Coordinates of C-alpha atoms in Angstrom, one line a residue:
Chain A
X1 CA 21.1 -31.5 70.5
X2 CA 21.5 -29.9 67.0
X3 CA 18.9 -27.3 66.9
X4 CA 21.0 -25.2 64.2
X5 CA 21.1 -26.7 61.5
X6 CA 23.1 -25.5 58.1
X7 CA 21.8 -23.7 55.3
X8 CA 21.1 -21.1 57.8
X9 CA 18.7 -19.4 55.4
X10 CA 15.9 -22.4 54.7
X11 CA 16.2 -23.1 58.1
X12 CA 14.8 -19.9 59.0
X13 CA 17.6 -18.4 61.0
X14 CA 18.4 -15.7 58.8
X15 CA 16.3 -12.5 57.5
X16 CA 16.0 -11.8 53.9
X17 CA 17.9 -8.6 54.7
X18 CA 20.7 -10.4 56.8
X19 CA 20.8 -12.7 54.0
X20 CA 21.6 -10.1 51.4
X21 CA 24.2 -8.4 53.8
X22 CA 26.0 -12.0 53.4
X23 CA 25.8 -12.2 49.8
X24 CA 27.7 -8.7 49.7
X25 CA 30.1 -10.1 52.0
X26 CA 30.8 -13.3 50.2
X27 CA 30.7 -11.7 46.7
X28 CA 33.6 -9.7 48.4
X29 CA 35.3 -12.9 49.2
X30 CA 34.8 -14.9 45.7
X31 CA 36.1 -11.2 43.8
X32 CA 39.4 -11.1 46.1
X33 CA 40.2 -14.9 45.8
X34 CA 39.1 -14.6 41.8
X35 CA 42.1 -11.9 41.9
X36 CA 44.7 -13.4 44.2
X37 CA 44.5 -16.4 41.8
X38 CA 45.0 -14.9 38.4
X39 CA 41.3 -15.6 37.2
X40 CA 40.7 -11.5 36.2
X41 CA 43.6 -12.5 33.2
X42 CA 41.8 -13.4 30.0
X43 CA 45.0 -14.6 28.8
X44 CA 45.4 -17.0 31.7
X45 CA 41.8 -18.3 31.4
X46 CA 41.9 -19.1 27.9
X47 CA 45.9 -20.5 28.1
X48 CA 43.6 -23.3 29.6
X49 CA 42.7 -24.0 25.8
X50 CA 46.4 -24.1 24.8
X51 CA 47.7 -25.7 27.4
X52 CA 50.2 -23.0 28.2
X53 CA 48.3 -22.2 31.3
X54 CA 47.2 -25.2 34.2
X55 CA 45.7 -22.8 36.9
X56 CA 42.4 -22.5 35.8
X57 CA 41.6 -26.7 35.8
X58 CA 43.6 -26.9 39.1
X59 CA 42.0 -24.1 41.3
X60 CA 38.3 -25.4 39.4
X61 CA 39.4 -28.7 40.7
X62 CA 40.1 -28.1 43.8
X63 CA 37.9 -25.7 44.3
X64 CA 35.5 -28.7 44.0
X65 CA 36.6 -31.1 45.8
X66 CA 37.3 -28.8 49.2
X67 CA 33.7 -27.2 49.1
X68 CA 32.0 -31.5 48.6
X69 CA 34.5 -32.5 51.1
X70 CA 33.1 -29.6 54.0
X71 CA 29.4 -30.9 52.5
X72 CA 30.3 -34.5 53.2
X73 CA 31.9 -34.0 56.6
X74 CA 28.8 -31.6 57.6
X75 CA 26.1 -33.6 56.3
X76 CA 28.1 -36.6 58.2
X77 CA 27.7 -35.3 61.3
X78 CA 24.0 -34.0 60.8
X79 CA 25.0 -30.2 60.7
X80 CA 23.7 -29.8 57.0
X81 CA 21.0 -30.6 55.4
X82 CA 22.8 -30.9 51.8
X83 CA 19.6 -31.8 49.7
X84 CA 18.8 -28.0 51.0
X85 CA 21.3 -26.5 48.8
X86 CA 20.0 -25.2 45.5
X87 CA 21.0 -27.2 41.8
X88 CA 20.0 -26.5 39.0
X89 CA 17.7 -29.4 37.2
X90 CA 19.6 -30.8 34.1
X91 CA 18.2 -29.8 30.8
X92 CA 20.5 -32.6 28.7
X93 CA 20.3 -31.2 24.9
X94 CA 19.7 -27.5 26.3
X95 CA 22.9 -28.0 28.2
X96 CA 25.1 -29.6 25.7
X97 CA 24.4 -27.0 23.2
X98 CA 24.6 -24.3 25.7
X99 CA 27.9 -25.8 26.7
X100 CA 29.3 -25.8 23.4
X101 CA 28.6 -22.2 22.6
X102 CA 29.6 -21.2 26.1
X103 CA 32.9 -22.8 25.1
X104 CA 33.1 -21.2 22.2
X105 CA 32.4 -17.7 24.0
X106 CA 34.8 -18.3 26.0
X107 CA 38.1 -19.0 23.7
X108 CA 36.4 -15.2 22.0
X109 CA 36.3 -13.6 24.9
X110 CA 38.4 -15.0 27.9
X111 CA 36.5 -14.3 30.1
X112 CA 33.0 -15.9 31.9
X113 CA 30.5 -13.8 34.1
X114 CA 32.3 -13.6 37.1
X115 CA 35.7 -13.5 36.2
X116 CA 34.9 -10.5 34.5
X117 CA 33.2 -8.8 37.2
X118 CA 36.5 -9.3 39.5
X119 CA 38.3 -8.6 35.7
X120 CA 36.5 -4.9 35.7
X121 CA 37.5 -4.4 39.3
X122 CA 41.4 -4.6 38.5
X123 CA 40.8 -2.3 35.4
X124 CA 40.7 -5.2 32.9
X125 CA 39.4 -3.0 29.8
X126 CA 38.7 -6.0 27.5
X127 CA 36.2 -7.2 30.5
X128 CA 34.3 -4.3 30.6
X129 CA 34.0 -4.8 26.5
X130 CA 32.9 -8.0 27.6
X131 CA 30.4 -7.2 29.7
X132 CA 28.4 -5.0 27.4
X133 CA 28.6 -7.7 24.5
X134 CA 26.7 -9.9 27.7
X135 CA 24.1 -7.3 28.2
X136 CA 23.1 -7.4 24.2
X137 CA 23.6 -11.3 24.3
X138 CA 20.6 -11.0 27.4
X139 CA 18.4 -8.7 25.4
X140 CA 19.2 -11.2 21.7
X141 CA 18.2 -13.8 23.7
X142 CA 15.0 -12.5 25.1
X143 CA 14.2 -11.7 21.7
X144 CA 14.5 -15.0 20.2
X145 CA 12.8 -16.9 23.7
X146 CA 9.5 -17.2 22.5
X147 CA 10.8 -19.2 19.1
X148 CA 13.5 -21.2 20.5
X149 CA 11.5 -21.9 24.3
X150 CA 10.5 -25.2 23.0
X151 CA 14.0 -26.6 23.1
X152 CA 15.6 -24.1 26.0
X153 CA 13.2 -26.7 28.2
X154 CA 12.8 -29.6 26.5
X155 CA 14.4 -33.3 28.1
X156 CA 14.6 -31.6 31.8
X157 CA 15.5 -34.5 33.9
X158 CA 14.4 -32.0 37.2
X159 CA 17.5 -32.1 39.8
X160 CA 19.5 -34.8 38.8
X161 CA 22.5 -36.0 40.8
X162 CA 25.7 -38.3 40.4
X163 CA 23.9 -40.9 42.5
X164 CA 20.5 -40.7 40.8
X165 CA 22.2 -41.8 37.8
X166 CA 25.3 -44.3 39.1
X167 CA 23.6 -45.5 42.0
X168 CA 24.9 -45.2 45.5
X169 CA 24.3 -42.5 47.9
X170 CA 25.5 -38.8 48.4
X171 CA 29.1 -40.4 49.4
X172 CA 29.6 -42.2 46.3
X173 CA 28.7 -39.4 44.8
X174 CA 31.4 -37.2 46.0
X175 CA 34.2 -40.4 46.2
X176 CA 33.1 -40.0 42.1
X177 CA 33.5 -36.4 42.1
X178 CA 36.8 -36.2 43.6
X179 CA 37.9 -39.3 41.4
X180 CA 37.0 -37.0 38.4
X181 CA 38.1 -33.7 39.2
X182 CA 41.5 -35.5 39.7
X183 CA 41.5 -36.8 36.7
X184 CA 41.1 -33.9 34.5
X185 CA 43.8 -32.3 36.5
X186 CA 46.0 -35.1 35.9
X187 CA 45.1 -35.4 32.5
X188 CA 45.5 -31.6 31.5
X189 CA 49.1 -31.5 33.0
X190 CA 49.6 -34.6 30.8
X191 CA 48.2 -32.4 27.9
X192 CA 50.3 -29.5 29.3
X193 CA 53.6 -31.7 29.5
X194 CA 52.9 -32.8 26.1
X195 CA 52.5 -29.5 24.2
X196 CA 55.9 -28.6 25.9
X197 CA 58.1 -31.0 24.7
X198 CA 56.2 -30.9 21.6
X199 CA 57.6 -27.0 21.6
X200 CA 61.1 -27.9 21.8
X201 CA 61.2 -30.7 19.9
Chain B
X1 CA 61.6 -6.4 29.6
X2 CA 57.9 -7.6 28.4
X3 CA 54.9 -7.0 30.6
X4 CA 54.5 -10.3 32.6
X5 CA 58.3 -9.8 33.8
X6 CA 57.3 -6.3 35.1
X7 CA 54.3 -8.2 36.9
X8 CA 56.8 -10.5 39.1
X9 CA 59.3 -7.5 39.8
X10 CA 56.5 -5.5 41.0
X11 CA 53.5 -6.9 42.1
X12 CA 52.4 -9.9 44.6
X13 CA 53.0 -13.3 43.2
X14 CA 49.7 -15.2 42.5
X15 CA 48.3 -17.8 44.8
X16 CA 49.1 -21.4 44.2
X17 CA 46.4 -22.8 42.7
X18 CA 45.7 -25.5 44.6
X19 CA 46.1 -22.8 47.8
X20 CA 43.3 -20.8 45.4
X21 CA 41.2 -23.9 45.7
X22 CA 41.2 -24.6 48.9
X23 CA 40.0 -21.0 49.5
X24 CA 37.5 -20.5 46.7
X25 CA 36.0 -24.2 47.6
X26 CA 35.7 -23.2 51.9
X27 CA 34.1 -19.6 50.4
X28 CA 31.8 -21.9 48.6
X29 CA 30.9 -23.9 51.4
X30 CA 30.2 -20.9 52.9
X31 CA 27.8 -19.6 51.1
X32 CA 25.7 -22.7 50.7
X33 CA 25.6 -23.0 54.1
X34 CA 24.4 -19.1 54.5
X35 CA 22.6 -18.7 52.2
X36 CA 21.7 -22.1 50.2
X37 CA 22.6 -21.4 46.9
X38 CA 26.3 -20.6 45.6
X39 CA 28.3 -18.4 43.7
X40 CA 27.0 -17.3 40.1
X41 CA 27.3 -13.9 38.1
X42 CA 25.1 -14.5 35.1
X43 CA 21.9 -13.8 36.1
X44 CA 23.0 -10.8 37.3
X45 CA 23.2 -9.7 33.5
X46 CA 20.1 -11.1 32.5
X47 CA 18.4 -9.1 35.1
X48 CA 20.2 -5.9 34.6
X49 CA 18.8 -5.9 31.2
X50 CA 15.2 -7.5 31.8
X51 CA 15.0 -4.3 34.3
X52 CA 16.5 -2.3 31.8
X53 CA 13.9 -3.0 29.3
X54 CA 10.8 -3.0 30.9
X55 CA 11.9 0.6 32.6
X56 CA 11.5 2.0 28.9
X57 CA 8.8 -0.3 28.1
X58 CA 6.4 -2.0 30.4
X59 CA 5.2 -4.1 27.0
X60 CA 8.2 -6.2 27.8
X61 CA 6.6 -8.0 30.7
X62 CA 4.6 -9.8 28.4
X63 CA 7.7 -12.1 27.2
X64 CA 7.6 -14.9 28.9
X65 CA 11.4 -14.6 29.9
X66 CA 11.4 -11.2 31.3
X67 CA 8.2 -12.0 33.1
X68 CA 9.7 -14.6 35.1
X69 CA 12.8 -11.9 37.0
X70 CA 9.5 -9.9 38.1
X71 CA 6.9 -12.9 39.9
X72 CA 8.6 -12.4 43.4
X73 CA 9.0 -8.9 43.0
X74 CA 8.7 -5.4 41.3
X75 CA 12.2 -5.5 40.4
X76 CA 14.2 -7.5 38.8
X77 CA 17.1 -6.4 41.0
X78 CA 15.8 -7.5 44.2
X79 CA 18.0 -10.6 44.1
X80 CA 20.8 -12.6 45.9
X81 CA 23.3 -13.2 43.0
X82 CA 22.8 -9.4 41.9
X83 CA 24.0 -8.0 45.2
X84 CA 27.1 -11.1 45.5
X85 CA 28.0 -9.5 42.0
X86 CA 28.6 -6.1 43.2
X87 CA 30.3 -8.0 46.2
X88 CA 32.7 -9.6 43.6
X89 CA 33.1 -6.3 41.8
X90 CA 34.6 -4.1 45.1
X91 CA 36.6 -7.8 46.1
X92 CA 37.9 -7.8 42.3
X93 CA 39.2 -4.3 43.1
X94 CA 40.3 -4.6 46.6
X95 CA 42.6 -6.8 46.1
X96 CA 44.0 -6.0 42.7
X97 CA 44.6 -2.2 44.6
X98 CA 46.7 -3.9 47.2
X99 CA 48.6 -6.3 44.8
X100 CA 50.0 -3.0 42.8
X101 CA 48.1 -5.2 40.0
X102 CA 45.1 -2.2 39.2
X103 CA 46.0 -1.1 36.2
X104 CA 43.6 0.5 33.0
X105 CA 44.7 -2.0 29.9
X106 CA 43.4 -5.1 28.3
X107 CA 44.6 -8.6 28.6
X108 CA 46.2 -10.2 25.2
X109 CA 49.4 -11.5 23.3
X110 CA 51.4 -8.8 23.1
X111 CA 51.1 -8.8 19.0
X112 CA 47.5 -8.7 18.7
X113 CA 45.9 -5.9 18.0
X114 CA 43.3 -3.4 20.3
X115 CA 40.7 -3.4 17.9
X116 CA 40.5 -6.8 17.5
X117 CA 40.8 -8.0 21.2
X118 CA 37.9 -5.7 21.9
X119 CA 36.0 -7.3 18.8
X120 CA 36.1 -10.5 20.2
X121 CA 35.9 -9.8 23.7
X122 CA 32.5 -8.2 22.5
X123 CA 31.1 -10.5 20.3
X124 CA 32.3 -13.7 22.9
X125 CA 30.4 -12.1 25.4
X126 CA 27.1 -11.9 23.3
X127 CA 27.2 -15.7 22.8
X128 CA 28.1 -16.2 26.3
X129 CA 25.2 -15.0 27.2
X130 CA 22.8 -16.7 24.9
X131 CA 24.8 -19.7 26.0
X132 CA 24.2 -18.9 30.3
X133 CA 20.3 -18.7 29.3
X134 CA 20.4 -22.0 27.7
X135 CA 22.6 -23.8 30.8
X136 CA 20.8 -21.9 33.2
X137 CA 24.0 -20.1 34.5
X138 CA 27.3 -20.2 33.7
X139 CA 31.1 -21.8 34.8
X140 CA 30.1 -20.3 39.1
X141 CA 26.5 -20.8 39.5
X142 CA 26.1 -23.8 36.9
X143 CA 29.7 -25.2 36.7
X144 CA 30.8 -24.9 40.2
X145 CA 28.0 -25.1 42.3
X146 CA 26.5 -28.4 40.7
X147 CA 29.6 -30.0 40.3
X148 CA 30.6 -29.1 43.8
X149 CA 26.8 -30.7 45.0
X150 CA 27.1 -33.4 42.1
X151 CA 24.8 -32.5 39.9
X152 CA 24.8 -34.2 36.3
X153 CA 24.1 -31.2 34.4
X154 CA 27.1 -29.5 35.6
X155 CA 29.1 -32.4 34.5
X156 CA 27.7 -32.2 31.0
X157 CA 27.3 -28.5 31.0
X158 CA 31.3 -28.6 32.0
X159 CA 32.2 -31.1 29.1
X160 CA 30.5 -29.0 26.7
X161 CA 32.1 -26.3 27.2
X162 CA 35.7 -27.2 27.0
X163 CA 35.0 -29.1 23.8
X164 CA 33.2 -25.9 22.7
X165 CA 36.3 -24.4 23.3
X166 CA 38.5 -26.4 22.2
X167 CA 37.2 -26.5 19.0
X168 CA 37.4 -23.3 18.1
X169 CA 40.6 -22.6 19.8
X170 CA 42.8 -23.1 16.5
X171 CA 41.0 -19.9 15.3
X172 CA 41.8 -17.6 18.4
X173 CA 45.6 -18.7 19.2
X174 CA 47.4 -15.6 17.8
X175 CA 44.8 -13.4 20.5
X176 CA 46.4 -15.5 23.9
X177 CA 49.2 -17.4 22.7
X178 CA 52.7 -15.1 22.4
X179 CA 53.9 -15.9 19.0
X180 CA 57.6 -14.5 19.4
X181 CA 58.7 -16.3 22.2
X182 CA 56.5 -19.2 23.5
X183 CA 59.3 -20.9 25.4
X184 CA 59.9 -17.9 27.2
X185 CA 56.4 -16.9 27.9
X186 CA 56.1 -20.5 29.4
X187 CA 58.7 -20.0 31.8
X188 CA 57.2 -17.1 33.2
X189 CA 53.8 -18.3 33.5
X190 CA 54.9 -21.4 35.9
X191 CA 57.2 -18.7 38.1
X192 CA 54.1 -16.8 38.7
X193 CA 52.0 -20.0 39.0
X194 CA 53.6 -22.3 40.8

């Protein structure tokens, strides 16, 4: 009964051009909902850091759990086929140091990739700055590939997922992924209580 | 009257977050289910400049990197995430024009100065991008996307990054935290919050 099935693009019921049309569309989309929610602001990205600022773990958060929650209640009644949908294969070390200095970047800067592309769209100056500095961090980095290439893929794991490593299937999985998401968001408005009180006191 | 209080008088409030969420995670859904792959922005940069090079130089094919962008196709550009980035640019814009929110200025504590916000803003975007080779994207396509199809490396990728942060944070207060009046400034970032 379920000839269609979702991602419509492996399943061959979109052209490459009708494809690209759609990424337009939804770039559109992801750059007016990075707006409406305050993620073009440097300042409100990196108050994440200072816990003067919860709206950047709490839209992440639930960002998170409503996109797995569609993939569970699709892939439940057979409309998706979720193992489809591209991931990235974990590099561990390549990824925690990546991490840290993306971190680090970040409390610099305020600002990631996409936020400032939506950030140069509202006239953000400093996210136009940053944007340069991440086209000479891409040409540093292709300089230095060939002596650091060894490490940039060394323990790759291929695609690992929640239930590769804890056991279970792709519902424990996401019943682990909402557990966690909630979490942090519990825990940073814990943190953000905290450095309030700690302000007055 | 500081800048943030001028915000509220005159522009659109921002969404709740968790309304934000809901939105940014269906949009998500949406595009894996299109297209198979999510949201991401970093590549797009990486691209830009692979193309950038070898248009001066065709010797830069021969690093291993830049030869990778070009095995599909003759150019680098002929990609997904870099036509969803120019999507997120005219979205960015879109709706900052109809908030009364487009404005020409940077984003900082009030006290901080130009030069330096534009120093850092710089220089944190050159190890961002270092870092996005190394993680194989950034906070959309490896943050979000694995964690929302619960992949591992996101998870670590994600951990690493706010303790990156964190740790350095001490060092960067004066450029986002207002040092004159922090009680103030945290009243008004809950009333346009929450």
């Amino acid at each position: 009964m379920n000839d269609l099935i979702l991602p419509l693009y492996k399943n061959g019921f979109l052209s490459s051009e009708a494809n690209f049309f759609f990424a337009l569309i939804m770039g559109i989309t992801f750059g007016f909902a990075l707006e409406r929610t305050g993620f073009t602001r440097s300042k409100h990205i990196a108050g994440t850091f200072y816990f003067t600022n919860m709206a950047v773990p709490k839209i992440m958060g639930t960002t998170v759990i409503t996109a797995a929650t569609w993939f569970v209640i699709f892939s439940w009644f057979g409309w998706i086929d979720i193992s489809q949908l591209f991931t990235p294969a974990t590099y561990i070390w390549p990824y925690v140091v990546g991490g840290l200095m993306f971190g680090a970047g970040m409390v610099m800067a305020g600002y990631c990739p996409g936020t400032a592309v939506a950030g140069v769209g509202t006239g953000k100056t400093d996210a136009l700055v940053f944007l340069l500095g991440v086209v000479v961090g891409m040409f540093v980095y292709f300089v230095i590939y060939p002596s650091i290439s060894h490490f940039a893929n060394s323990s790759n794991m291929g695609v690992l997922k929640l239930q590769d490593l804890f056991g279970g299937n792709e519902y424990t999985s996401y019943i682990l992924t909402v557990i966690l998401e909630t979490g942090i968001i519990l825990f940073m408005m814990l943190l953000h209580k905290l450095s309030k009180t700690g302000k007055t006191a | 009257m500081n800048d943030e209080e001028n915000e509220i008088v005159k522009c659109k409030k921002y969404w709740n977050p968790y309304v934000g969420g809901i939105v940014l995670g269906t949009l998500l859904f949406l595009t894996f289910a299109i297209a198979a792959q999510g949201f991401g922005a970093s590549g797009t940069f990486a691209r830009a400049t692979a193309q950038f090079l070898v248009d001066q130089d065709k010797s830069w094919l021969s690093n291993a990197y830049i030869a990778n962008y070009f095995k599909h196709s003759d150019s680098a550009l002929t990609n997904w995430t870099v036509i969803e980035t120019f999507g997120i640019l005219i979205g960015g814009f879109i709706s900052a024009v109809l908030a009364g929110r487009f404005v020409f200025s940077p984003d900082k504590a009030a006290s901080y100065s130009l030069t330096g916000r534009y120093f850092w803003a710089f220089t944190g975007g050159m190890v961002v991008a270092v870092a996005s080779r190394l993680a194989r994207g950034c906070t959309s396509g490896q943050g979000l996307d694995g964690m929302a199809t619960f992949s591992v490396g996101a998870w670590i990728f994600m951990f690493a990054t706010f303790a990156g942060a964190l740790l350095l944070s001490p060092l960067f207060k004066k450029q986002w935290v207002e040092q004159n009046q922090p009680r103030h400034e945290a009243t008004v970032e809950e009333a346009t919050h929450e």
